[in-house]
Tab-separated table of C-alpha atoms and ligand atoms in Angstrom:
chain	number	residue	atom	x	y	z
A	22	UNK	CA	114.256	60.365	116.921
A	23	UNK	CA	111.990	62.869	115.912
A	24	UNK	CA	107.929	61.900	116.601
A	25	UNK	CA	106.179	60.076	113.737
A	26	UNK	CA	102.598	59.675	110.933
A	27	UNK	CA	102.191	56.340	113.335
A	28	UNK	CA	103.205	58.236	116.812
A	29	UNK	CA	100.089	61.101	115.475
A	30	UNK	CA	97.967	58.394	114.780
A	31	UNK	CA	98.591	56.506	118.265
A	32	UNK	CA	98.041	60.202	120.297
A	33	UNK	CA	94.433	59.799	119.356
A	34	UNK	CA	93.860	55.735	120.293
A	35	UNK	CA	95.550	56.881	123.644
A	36	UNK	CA	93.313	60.006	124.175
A	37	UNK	CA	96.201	61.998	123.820
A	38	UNK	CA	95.338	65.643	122.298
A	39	UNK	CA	97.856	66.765	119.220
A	40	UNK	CA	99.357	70.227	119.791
A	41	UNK	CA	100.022	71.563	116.327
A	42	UNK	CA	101.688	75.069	115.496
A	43	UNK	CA	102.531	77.087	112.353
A	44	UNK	CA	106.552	76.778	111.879
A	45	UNK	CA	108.442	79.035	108.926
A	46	UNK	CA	111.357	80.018	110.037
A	47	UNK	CA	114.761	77.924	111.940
A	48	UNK	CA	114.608	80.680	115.327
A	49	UNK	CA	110.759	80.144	115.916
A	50	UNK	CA	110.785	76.164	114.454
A	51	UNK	CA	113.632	76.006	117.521
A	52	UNK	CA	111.287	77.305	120.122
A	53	UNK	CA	108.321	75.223	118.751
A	54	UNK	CA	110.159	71.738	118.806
A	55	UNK	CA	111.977	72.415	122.385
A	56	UNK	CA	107.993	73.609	123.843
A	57	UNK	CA	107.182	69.844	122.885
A	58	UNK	CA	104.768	70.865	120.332
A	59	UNK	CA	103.851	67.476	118.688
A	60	UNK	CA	103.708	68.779	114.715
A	61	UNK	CA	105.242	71.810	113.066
A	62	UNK	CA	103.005	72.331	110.401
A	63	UNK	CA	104.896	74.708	107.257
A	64	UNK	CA	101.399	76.155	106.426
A	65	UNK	CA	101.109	78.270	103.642
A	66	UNK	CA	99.740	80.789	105.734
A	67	UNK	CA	103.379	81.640	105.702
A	68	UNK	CA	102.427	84.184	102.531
A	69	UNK	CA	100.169	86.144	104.617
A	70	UNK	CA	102.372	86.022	107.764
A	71	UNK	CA	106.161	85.713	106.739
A	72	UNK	CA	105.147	87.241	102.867
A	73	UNK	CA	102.490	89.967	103.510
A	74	UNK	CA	100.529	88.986	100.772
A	75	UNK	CA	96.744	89.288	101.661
A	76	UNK	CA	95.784	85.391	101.059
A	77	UNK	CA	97.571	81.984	100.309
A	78	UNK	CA	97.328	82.790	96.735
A	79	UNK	CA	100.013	83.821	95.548
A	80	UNK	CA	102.321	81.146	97.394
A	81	UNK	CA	104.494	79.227	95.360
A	82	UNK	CA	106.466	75.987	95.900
A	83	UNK	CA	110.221	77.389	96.037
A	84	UNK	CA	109.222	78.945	98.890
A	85	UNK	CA	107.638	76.491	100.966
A	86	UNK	CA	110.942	74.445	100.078
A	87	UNK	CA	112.568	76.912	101.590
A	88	UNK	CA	110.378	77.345	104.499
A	89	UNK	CA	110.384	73.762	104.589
A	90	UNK	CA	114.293	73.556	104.890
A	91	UNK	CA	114.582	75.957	107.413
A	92	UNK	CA	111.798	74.290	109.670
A	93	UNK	CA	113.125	70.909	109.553
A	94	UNK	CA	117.016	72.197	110.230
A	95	UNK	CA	115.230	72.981	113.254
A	96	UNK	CA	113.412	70.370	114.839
A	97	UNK	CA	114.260	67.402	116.773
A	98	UNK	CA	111.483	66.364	118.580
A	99	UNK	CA	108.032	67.429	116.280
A	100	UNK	CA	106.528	65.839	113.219
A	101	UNK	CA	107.247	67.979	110.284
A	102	UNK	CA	104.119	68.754	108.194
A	103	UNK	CA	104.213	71.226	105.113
A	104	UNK	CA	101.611	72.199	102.800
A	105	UNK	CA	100.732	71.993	99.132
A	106	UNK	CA	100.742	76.019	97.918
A	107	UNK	CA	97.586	76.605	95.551
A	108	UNK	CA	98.391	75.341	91.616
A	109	UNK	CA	100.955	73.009	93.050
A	110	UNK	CA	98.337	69.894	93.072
A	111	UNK	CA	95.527	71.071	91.305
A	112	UNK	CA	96.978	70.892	87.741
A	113	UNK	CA	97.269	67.028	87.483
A	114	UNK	CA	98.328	64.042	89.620
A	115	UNK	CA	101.786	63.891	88.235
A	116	UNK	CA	102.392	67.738	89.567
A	117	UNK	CA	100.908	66.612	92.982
A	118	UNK	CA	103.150	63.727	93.356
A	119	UNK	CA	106.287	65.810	91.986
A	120	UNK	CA	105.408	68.827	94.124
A	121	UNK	CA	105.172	66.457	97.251
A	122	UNK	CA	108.175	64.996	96.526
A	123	UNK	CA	110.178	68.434	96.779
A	124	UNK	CA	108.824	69.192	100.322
A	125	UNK	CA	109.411	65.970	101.539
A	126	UNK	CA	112.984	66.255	100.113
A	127	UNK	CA	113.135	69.872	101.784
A	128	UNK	CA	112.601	67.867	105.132
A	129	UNK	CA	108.615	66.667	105.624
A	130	UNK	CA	107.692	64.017	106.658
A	131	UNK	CA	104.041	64.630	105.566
A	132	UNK	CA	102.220	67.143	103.317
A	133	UNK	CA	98.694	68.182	103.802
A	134	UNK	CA	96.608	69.551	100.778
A	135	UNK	CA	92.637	71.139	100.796
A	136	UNK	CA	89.431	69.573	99.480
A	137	UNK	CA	87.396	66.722	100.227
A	138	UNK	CA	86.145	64.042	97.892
A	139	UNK	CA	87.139	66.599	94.944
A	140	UNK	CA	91.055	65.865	95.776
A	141	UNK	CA	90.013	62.059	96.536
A	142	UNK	CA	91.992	60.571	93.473
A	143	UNK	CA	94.888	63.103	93.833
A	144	UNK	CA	95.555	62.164	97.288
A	145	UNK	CA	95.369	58.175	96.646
A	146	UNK	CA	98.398	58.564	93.941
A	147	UNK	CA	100.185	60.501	96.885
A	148	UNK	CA	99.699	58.070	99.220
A	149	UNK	CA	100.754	55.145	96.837
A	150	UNK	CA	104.040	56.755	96.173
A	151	UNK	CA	104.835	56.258	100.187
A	152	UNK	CA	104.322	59.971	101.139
A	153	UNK	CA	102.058	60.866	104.153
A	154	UNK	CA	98.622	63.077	103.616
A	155	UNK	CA	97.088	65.087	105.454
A	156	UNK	CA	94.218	66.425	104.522
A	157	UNK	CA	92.174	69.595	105.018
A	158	UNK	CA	88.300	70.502	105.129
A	159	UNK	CA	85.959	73.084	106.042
A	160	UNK	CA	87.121	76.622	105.625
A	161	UNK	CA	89.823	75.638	102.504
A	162	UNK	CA	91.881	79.396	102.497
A	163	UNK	CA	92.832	78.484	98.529
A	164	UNK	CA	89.113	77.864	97.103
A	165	UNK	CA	86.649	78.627	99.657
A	166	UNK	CA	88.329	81.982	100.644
A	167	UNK	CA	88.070	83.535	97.047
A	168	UNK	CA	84.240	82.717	96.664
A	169	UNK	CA	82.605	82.861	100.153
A	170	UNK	CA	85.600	84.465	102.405
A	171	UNK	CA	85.789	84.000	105.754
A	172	UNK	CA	82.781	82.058	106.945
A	173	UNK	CA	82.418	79.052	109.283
A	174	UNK	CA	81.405	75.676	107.403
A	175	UNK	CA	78.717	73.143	108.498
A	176	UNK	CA	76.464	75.271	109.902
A	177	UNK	CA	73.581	73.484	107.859
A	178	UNK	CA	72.339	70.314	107.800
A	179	UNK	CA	73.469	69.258	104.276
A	180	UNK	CA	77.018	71.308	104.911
A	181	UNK	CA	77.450	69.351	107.691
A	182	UNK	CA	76.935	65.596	106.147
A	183	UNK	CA	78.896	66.665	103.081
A	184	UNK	CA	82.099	67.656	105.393
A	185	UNK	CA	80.945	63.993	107.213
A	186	UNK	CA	81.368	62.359	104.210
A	187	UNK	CA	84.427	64.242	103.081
A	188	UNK	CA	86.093	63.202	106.597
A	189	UNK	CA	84.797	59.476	106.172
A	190	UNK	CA	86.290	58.923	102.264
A	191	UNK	CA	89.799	60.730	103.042
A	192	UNK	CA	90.048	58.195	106.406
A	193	UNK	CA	89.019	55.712	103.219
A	194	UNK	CA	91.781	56.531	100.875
A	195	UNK	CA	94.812	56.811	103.428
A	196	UNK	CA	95.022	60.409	105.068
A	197	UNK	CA	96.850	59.889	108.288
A	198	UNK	CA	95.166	62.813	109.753
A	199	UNK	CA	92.683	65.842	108.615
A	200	UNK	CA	92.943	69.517	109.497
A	201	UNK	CA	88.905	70.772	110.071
A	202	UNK	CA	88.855	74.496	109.709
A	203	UNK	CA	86.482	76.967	111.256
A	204	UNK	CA	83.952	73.904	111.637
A	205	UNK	CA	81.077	74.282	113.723
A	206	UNK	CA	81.549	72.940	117.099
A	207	UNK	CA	79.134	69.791	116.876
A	208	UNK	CA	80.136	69.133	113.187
A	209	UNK	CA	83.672	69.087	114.738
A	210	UNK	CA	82.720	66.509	116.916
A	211	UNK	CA	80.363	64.323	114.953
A	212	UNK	CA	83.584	64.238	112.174
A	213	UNK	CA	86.039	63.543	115.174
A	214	UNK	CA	83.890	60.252	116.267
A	215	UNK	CA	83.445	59.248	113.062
A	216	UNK	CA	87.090	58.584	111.539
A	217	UNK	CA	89.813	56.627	113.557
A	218	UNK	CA	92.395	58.997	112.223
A	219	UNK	CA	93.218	62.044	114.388
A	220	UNK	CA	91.319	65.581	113.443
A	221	UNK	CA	93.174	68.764	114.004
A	222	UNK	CA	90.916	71.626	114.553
A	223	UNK	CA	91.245	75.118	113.852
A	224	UNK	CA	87.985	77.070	114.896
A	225	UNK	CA	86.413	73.922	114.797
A	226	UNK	CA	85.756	73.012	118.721
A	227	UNK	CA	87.370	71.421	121.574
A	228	UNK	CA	86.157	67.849	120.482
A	229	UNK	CA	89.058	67.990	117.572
A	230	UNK	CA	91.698	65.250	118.290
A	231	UNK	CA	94.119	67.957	118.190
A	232	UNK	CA	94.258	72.154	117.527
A	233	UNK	CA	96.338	74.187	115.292
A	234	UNK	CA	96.825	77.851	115.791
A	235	UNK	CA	99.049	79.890	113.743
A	236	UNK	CA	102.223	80.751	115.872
A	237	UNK	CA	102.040	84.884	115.255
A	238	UNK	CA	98.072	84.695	116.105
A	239	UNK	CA	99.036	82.785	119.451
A	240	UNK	CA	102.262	85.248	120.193
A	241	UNK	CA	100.304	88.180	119.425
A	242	UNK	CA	102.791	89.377	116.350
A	243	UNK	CA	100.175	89.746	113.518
A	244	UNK	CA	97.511	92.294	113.580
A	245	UNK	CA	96.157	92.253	109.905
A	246	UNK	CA	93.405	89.600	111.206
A	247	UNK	CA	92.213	88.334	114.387
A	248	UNK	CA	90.121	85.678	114.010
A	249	UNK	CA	87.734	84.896	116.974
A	250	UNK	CA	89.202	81.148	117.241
A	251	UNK	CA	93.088	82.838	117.546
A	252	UNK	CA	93.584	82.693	121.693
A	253	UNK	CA	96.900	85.041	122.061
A	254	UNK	CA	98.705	83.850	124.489
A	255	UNK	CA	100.655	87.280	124.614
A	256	UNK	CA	101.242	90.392	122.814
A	257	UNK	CA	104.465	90.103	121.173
A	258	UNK	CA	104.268	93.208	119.304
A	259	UNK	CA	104.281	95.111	121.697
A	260	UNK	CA	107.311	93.918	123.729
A	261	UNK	CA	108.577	94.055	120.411
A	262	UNK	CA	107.817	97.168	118.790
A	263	UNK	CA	108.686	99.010	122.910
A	264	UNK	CA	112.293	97.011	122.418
A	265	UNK	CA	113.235	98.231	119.268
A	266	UNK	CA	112.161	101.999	120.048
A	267	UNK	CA	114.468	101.276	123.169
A	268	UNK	CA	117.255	100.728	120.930
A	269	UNK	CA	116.713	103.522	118.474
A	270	UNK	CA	116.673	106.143	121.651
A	271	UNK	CA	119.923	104.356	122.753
A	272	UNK	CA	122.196	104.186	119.409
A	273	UNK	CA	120.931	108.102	119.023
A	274	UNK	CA	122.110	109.276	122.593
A	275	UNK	CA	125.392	107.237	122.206
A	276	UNK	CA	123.988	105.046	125.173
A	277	UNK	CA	124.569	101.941	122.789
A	278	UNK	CA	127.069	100.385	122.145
A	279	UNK	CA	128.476	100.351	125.841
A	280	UNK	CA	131.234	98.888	127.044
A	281	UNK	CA	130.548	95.240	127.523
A	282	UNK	CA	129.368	95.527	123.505
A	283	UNK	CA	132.325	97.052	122.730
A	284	UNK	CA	135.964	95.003	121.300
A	285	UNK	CA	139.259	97.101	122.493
A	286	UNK	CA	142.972	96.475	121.028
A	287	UNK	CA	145.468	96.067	124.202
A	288	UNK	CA	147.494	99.305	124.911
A	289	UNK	CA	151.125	97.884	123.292
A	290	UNK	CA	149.297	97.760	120.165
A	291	UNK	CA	147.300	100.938	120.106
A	292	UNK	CA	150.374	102.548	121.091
A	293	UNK	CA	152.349	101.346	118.554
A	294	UNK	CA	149.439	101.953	116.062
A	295	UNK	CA	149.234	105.860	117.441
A	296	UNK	CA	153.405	105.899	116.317
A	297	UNK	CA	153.331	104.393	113.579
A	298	UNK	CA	150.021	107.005	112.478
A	299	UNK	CA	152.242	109.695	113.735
A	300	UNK	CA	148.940	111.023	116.304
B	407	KIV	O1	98.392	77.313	106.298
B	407	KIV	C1	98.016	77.091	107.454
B	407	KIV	O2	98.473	77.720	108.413
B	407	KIV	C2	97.003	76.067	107.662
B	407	KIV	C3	96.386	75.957	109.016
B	407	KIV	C4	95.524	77.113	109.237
B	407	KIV	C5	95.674	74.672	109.194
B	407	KIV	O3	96.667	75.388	106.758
């Protein structure tokens, strides 16, 4: 059995830290889940690193269903998160609750969605239909992105208490968890000891119940940005990109296929093939 909302929720009364780690696709979602990694989370950063579009924009909700699908054929062991893509909940409740519905139906057991106290009633008519939140604050990629960009949240006083109260009222109406994105380190904290439910931080301190990185920042596969908060924890690309110029030399000196990737007829048969073709 596959871990659960309640087993995430019991990680932090035990002191346990939450690994969490971007999932898309069934080969990488296979890794993920066999490393232990408590929640797969079908972000939709997939459109900037599975898509190549420039932000979560343009992300739409057939294809984190399909994301979604492929992720959960895939894991055994994680908690399967997936997100909301931008104008999937923001249009009224009834889309919010519909478009949940498909990912959990594509395999979630949970959806997260961005805002604070702004998404407050949206989230309550989630939660009363029986479908897990989780829900996401600070840096929000779909809203704050396109007027401020990248920049780090709470670094003021009145910042700060506003993502303290945002924390405080989702832990009121339900969420079982909340991502905190590129938070300021003591904000982090302060938001961490103030709700029972479990934070998961991303750029937002080592206090965080949990982290999230995405999983081509922390393999070293995706170059476009490196944010400061992205450890890599190799540099997949290059293995990569030496591997497949390895196989380009080979197929163009003959050196590939070789024998042992190579299927033969037996002898009777070629022979009889070589009469029969009159050669
Ligand atoms: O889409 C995503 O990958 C996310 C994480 C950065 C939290 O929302």
């Amino acid at each position: 059995m596959h871990k659960t909302v309640q087993d995430i929720i019991n990680m932090k009364k035990e002191k346990k830290k939450i690994s969490v780690i971007t999932s898309y696709d069934y080969t990488l979602a296979s890794l993920c889940d066999k490393a232990g990694i408590d929640v797969m989370l079908v972000g939709d950063s997939a459109g900037m690193v599975m898509l190549g579009y420039e932000n979560t924009i343009p992300v739409t909700m057939n294809q984190m269903c399909m994301f979604t699908e492929a992720v959960s054929k895939a894991r055994k062991n994680s908690l399967l998160v997936a997100d909301l893509p931008f104008m999937s909940y923001q249009t009224s409740i009834e889309d919010a609750i519909n478009n949940s519905g498909r990912l959990i139906k594509a395999g979630a057991d949970a959806i997260k969605l961005e805002g604070g106290s702004i998404m407050a009633e949206t989230i309550s008519a989630i939660v009363d239909v029986g479908i897990p939140v989780m829900g996401h604050i600070g840096l929000q990629p779909q809203t704050t992105m396109l007027s401020e960009g990248y920049k780090v949240q709470g670094k003021t006083k009145d910042s700060a208490i506003k993502l303290i109260e945002d924390a405080k009222e989702l832990e009121g109406i339900g969420v079982f968890s909340i991502a905190l994105e590129m938070i300021s380190h003591e904000v982090g904290q302060i938001i961490s000891e103030s709700v029972r439910i479990p934070t998961i931080g991303i750029g937002s301190g080592v206090n965080c119940d949990g982290q999230v990185l995405v999983v081509q920042d922390l393999l070293g596969m995706y170059d476009k940005i490196k944010p400061k908060f992205a450890k890599r924890y190799m540099n997949l690309s290059e293995d990569i990109v030496k591997s497949l110029e390895e196989y380009k030399t080979e197929v163009e000196s003959g050196a590939f296929p070789a024998k042992e990737n190579t299927f033969s007829m037996n002898e009777e048969e070629l022979k009889k093939l070589r009469e029969a073709l009159g050669s």
